[in-house]
CSV table of C-alpha atoms in Angstrom, one decimal:
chain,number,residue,atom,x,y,z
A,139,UNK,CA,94.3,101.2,87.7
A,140,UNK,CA,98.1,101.9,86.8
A,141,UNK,CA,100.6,101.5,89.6
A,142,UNK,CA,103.9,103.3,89.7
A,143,UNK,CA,107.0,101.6,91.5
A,144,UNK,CA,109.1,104.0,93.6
A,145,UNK,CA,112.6,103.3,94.9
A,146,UNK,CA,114.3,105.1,97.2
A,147,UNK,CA,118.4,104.2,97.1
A,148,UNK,CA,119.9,105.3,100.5
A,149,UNK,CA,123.4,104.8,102.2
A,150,UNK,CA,122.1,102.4,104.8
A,151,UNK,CA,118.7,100.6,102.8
A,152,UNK,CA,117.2,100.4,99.5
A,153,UNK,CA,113.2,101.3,100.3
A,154,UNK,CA,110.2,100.9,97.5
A,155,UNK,CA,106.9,100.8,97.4
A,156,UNK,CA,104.1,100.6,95.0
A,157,UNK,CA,102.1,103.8,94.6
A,158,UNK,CA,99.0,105.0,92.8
A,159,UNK,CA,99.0,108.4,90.4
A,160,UNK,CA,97.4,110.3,93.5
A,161,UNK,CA,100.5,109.3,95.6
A,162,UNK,CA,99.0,107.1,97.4
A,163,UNK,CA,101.4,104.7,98.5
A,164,UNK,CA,99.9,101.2,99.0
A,165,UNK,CA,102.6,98.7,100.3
A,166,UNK,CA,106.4,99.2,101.0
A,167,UNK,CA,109.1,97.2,101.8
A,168,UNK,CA,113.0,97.9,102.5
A,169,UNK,CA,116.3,95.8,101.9
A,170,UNK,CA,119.7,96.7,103.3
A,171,UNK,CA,121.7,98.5,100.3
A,172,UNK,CA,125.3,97.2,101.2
A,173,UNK,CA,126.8,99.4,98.3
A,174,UNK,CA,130.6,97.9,99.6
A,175,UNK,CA,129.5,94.7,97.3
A,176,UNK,CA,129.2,96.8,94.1
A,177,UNK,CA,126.3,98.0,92.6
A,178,UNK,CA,126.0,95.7,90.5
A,179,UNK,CA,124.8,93.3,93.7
A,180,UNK,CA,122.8,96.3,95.0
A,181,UNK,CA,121.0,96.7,91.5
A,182,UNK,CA,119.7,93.2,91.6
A,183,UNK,CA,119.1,93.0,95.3
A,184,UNK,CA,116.7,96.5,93.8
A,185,UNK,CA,115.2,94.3,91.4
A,186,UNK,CA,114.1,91.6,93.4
A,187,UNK,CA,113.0,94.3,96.1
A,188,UNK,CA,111.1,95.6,92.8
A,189,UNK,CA,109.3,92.0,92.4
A,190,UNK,CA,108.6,91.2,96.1
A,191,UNK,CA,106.8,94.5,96.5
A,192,UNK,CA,104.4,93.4,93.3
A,193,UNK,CA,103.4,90.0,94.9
A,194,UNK,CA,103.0,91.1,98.4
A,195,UNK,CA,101.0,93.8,97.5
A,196,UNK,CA,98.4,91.8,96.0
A,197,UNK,CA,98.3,94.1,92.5
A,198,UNK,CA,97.5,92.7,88.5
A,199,UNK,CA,101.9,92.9,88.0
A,200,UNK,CA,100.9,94.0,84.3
A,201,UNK,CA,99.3,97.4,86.1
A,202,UNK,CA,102.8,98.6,87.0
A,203,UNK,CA,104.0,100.7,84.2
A,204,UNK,CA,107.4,102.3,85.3
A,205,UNK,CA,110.1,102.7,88.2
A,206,UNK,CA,111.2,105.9,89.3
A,207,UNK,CA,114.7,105.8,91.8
A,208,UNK,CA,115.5,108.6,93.8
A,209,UNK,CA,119.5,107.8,94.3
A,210,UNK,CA,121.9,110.4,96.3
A,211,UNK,CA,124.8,112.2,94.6
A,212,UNK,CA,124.3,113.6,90.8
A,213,UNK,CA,122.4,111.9,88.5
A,214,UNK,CA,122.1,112.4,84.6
A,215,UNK,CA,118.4,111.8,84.5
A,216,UNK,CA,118.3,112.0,80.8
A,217,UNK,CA,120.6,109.0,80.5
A,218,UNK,CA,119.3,107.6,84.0
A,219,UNK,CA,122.7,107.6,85.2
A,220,UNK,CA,124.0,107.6,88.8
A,221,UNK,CA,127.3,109.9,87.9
A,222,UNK,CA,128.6,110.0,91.5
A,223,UNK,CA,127.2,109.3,94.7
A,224,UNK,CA,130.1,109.1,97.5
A,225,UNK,CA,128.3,107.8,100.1
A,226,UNK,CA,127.5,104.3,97.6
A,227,UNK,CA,130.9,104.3,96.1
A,228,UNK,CA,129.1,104.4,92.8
A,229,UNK,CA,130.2,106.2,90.0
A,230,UNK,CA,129.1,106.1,86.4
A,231,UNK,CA,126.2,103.3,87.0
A,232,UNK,CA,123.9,102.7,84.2
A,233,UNK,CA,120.7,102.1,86.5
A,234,UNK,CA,118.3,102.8,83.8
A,235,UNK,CA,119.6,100.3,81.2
A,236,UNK,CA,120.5,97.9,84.4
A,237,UNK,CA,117.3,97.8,86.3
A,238,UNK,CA,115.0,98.4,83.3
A,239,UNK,CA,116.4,95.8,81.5
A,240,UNK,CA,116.0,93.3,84.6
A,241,UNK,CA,112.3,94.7,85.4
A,242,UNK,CA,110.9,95.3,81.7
A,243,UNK,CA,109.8,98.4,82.6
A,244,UNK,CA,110.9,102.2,82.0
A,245,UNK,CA,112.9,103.2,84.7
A,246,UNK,CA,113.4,107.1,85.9
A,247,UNK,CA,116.4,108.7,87.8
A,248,UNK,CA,116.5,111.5,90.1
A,249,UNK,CA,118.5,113.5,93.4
A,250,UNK,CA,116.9,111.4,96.1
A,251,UNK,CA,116.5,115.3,97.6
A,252,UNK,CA,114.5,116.3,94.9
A,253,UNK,CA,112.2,113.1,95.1
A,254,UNK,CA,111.0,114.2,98.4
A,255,UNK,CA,110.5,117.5,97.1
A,256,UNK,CA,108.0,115.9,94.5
A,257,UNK,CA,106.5,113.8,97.0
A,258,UNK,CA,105.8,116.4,99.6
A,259,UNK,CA,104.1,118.5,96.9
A,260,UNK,CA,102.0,115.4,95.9
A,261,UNK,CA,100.5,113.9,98.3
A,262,UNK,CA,102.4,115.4,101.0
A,263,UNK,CA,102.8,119.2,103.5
A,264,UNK,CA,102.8,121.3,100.0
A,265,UNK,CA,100.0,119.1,98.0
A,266,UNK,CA,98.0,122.2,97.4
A,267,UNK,CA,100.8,124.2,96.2
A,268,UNK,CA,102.2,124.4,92.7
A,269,UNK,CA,105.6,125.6,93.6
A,270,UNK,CA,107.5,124.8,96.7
A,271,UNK,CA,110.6,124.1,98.1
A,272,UNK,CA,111.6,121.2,100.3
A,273,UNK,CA,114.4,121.7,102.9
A,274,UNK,CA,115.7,119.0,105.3
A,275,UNK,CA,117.5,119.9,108.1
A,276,UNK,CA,119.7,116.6,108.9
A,277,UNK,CA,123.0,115.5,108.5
A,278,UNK,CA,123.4,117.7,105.8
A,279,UNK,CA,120.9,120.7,104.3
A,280,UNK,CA,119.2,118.7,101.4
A,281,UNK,CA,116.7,120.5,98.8
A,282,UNK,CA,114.6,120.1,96.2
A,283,UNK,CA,112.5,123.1,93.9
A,284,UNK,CA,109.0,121.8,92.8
A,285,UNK,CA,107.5,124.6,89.9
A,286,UNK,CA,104.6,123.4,88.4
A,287,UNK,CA,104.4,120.3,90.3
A,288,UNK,CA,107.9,119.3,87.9
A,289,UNK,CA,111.0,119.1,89.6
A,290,UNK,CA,113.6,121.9,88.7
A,291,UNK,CA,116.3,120.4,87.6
A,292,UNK,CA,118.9,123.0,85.7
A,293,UNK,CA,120.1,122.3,82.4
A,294,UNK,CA,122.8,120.0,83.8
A,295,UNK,CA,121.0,118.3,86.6
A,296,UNK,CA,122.5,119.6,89.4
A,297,UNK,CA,119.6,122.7,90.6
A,298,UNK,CA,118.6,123.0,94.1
A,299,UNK,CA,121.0,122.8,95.8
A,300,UNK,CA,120.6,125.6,97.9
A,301,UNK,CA,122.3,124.2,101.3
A,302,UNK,CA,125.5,124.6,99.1
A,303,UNK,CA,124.5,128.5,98.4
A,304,UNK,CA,126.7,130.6,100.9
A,305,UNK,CA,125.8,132.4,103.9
A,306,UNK,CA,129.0,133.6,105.6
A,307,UNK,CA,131.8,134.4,103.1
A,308,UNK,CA,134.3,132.8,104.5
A,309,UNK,CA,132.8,131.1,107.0
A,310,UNK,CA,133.2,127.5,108.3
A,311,UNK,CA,134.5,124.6,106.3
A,312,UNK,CA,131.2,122.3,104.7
A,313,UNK,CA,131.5,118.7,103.7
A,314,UNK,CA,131.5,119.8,100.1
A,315,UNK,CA,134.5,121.9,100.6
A,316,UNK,CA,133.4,125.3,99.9
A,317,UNK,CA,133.6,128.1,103.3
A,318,UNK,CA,130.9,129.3,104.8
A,319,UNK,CA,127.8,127.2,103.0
A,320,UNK,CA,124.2,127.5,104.8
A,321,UNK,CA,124.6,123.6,105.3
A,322,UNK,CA,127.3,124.4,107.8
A,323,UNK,CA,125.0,126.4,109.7
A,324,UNK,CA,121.6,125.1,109.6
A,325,UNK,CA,121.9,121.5,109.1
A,326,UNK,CA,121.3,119.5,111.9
A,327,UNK,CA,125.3,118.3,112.5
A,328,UNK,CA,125.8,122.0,112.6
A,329,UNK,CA,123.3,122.6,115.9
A,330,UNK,CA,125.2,119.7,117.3
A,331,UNK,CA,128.8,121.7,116.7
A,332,UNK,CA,127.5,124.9,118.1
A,333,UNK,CA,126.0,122.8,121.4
A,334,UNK,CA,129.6,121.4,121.2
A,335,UNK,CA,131.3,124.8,121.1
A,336,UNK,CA,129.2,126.3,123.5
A,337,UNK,CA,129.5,123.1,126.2
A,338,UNK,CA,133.3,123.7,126.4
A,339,UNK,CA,132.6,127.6,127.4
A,340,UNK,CA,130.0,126.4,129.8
A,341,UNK,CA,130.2,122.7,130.9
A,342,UNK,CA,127.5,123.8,133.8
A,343,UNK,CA,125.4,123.4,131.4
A,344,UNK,CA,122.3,120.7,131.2
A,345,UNK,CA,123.3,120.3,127.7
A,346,UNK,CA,126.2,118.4,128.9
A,347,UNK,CA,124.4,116.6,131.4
A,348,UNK,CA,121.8,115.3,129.5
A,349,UNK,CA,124.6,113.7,127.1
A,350,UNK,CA,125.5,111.9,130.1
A,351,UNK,CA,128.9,114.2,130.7
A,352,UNK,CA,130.0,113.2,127.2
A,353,UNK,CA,129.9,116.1,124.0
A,354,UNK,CA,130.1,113.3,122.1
A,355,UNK,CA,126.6,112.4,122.8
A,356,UNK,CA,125.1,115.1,122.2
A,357,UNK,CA,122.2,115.7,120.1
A,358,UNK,CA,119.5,117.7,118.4
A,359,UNK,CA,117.2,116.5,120.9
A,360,UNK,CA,119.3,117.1,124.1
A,361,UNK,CA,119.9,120.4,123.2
A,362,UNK,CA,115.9,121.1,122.8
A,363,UNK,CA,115.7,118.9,125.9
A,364,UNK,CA,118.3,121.3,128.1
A,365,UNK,CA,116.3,124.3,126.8
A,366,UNK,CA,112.5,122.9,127.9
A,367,UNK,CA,114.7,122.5,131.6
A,368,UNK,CA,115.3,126.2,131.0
A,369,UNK,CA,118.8,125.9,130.5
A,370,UNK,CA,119.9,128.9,129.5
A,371,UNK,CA,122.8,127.7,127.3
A,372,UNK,CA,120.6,125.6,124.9
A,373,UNK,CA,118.0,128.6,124.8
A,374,UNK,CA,120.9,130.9,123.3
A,375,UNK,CA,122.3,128.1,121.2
A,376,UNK,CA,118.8,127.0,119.5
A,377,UNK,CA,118.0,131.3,118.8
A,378,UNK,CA,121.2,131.2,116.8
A,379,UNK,CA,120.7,128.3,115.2
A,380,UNK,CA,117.6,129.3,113.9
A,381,UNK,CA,118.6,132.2,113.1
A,382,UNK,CA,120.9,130.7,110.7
A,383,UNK,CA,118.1,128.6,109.4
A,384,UNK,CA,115.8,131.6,109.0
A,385,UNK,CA,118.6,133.5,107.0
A,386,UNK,CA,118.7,130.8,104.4
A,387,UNK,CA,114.9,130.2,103.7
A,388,UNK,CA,114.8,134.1,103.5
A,389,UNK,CA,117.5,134.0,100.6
A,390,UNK,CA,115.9,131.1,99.3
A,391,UNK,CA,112.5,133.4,99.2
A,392,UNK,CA,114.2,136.0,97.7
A,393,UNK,CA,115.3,134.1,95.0
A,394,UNK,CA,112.6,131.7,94.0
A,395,UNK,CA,109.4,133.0,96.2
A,396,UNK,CA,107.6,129.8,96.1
A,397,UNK,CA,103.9,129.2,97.6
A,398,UNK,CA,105.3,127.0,100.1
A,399,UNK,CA,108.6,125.6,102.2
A,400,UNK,CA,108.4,122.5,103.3
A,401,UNK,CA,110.7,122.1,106.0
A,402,UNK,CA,112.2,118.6,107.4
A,403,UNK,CA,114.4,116.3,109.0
A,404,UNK,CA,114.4,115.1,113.0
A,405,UNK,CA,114.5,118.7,114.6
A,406,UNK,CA,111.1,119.8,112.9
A,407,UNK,CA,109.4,117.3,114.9
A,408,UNK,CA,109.6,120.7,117.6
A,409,UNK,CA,107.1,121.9,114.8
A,410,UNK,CA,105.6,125.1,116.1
A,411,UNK,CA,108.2,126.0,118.8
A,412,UNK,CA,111.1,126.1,115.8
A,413,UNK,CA,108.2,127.7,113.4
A,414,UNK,CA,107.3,131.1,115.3
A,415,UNK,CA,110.2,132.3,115.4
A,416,UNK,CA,112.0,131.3,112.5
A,417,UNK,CA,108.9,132.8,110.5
A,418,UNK,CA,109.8,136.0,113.1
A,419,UNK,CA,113.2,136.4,111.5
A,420,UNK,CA,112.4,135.8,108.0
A,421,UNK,CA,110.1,138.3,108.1
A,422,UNK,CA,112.7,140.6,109.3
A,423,UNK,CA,115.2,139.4,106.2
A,424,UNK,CA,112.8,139.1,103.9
A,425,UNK,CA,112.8,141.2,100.5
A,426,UNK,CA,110.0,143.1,101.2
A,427,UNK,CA,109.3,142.6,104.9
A,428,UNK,CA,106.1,140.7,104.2
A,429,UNK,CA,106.3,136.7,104.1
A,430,UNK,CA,103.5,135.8,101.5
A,431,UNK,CA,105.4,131.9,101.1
A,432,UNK,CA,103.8,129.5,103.7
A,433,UNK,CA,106.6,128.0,106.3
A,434,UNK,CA,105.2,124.0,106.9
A,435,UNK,CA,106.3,120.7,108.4
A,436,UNK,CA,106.9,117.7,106.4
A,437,UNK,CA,104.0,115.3,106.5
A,438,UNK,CA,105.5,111.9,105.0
A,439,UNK,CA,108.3,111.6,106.5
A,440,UNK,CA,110.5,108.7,104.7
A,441,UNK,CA,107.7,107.8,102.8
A,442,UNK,CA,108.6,111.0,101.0
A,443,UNK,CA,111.9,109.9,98.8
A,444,UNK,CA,109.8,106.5,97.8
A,445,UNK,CA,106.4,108.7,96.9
A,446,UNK,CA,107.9,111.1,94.6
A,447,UNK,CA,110.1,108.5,92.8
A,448,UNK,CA,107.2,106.7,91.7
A,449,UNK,CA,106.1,110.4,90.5
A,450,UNK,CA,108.7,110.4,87.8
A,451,UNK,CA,107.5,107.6,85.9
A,452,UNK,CA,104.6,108.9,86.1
A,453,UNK,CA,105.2,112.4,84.8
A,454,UNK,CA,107.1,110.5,82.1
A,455,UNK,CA,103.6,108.9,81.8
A,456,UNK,CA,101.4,111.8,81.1
C-alpha cells in the first residue's frame, strides 16, 4: 500500500501525518513552527517531523511516495514556492527544492485554505460531492473551491478567495485592506466586534457579564452563551451576524453553485442552531429562490489541512 505524507504549516505548529489514498489518516504528530528563527530552521524542524512520523507509525518508509504542504499566504504551486505568507515572515521560500531535497521525495505546495477544502471533499463533510466549497469562519473568512475533486486554483494561484470578495461597498476596513470584504462581516473576529459595538450601547447586557465585565473577553461563545440565557442583545447580534454569513454563501452560490458548502471554524460547533436559519436567508438571496447546494458542518476538524495535503501528492500520483 502507498502512503502519502501530509503537512500542514501554521503560524503557531507545523502538524503531519501519514495518510492512505482514501484519506485515511493513520498517525499524526505536531512540532511548534517558530517561523521567528527563519525558515530555513522551520524547514528542517518539517523534515524531521517528516521522518518521526514514518517510524512511529510503524509503515515500510519506502511506501511513502510524496509530501504535500498546505502553507498560508500565496503559494506558486507549480514551482512549490511559498511567495509570501505574513503571518511566517516567509517570503520567496523554495520549500519544494528544500524539503524534497532533504526527504527524497516529491514534495507538493498549496493555500493551507484550499487543503482543507480537498480534505473535507475526501474523506471529510463533502466526500460524496464532486464540487464543493469549504468556508471557515475564524479569525479570518478562509476558502477553498473543490471541482472535480481538483482544487481550483486560477491561472495565477491565487482563486478562492472569496472572504476577500465584497459585500458592502464601502464598508468596514479588512485585514487585507480593501473596504467592506465579507471577511469583515462573517468571520468570527467580526461577531466579536459587533458583540463589542453592541455591549457599549447596552452594557446591561449578559454578553458583558459573561466576559466577566471585560469586552475584551469576549467571545464567539459568550455571545451564543448570553443568547441561550435569552439575552436579548446577543439574539439580535447573532441574527445579524448570520445574516451577513448567509449573504456571502448566497453570492458564493450564485457564482459557482457547487453540490455542497462546507462550513467551519469554532462557531459551527452551534451546528443546526446557526444552520436553519442561515439556509432561511440564503434561500431568500439566492438566484433563483431555491437552494439546490447542500449547507454542512465540517467533519475533520484540523485533521482537515493535514488530509488534503497529503491529497496533492497524490493527485500528482494518478
Amino acid at each position: 500500500m502507498k502512503h502519502y505524507i501530509g503537512v500542514d504549516l501554521g503560524g503557531t505548529n507545523i502538524a503531519a501525518g501519514i495518510v492512505t489514498a482514501d484519506g485515511t489518516l493513520l498517525h499524526k504528530d505536531s512540532v511548534p513552527t517558530g517561523s521567528a528563527r527563519g525558515y530555513e530552521s522551520v524547514l528542517a524542524d518539517m523534515a524531521e517531523l517528516c521522518r518521526k512520523i514514518i517510524a512511529d507509525s510503524g509503515i515500510d518508509p519506502a511506501s511513502v511516495v510524496g509530501i504535500g504542504v498546505g502553507s498560508p499566504g500565496f503559494c506558486d504551486e507549480e514551482n512549490g514556492v511559498i511567495v509570501f505568507a505574513g503571518n511566517l515572515h516567509f517570503q520567496d521560500v523554495p520549500i519544494r527544492a528544500i524539503l524534497g531535497q532533504e526527504m527524497g521525495l516529491p514534495v507538493y505546495l498549496a493555500n493551507d485554505a484550499n487543503c482543507a477544502a480537498l480534505g473535507e471533499s475526501t474523506a471529510g463533510a463533502a466526500r460524496d460531492s464532486s464540487s464543493s466549497v469549504t468556508i471557515t469562519l475564524g479569525t479570518g473568512v478562509g476558502s477553498g473551491i473543490v471541482i472535480d475533486k481538483k482544487i481550483l486554483s486560477g491561472a495565477f494561484g491565487g482563486a478562492g478567495e472569496i472572504g476577500h470578495t465584497s459585500l458592502i461597498y464601502g464598508g468596514a476596513l479588512c485585514t487585507c485592506g480593501r473596504l467592506g470584504c465579507w471577511e469583515a462581516y462573517a468571520s468570527a473576529t467580526a461577531l466579536i466586534a459587533q458583540a463589542k459595538a453592541a455591549v457599549e450601547k447596552h452594557p446591561e447586557s449578559r454578553i458583558l457579564a459573561l466576559a466577566d465585565g471585560d469586552a475584551n473577553r469576549i467571545t464567539g461563545k459568550v455571545v451564543f452563551d448570553a443568547a441561550d440565557e435569552g439575552d436579548c442583545v446577543a439574539e439580535t447580534v447573532i441574527a445579524e451576524y448570520l445574516c451577513y454569513v448567509a449573504a456571502g454563501l448566497a453570492n458564493t452560490i450564485n457564482t459557482l453553485q457547487p453540490d455542497t458548502i462546507v462550513l467551519g471554524g469554532g462557531i459551527c460547533a452551534q451546528g443546526d442552531r446557526i444552520l436553519a436559519p442561515i439556509r432561511e436567508e440564503v434561500v431568500k438571496e439566492v438566484f433563483g429562490g431555491e437552494l439546490k447546494t447542500k449547507l454542512v458542518i465540517a467533519t475533520l476538524g484540523n485533521d482537515a489541512g493535514i488530509i488534503g495535503a497529503a491529497m496533492l501528492a497524490l493527485e500528482e500520483k494518478q
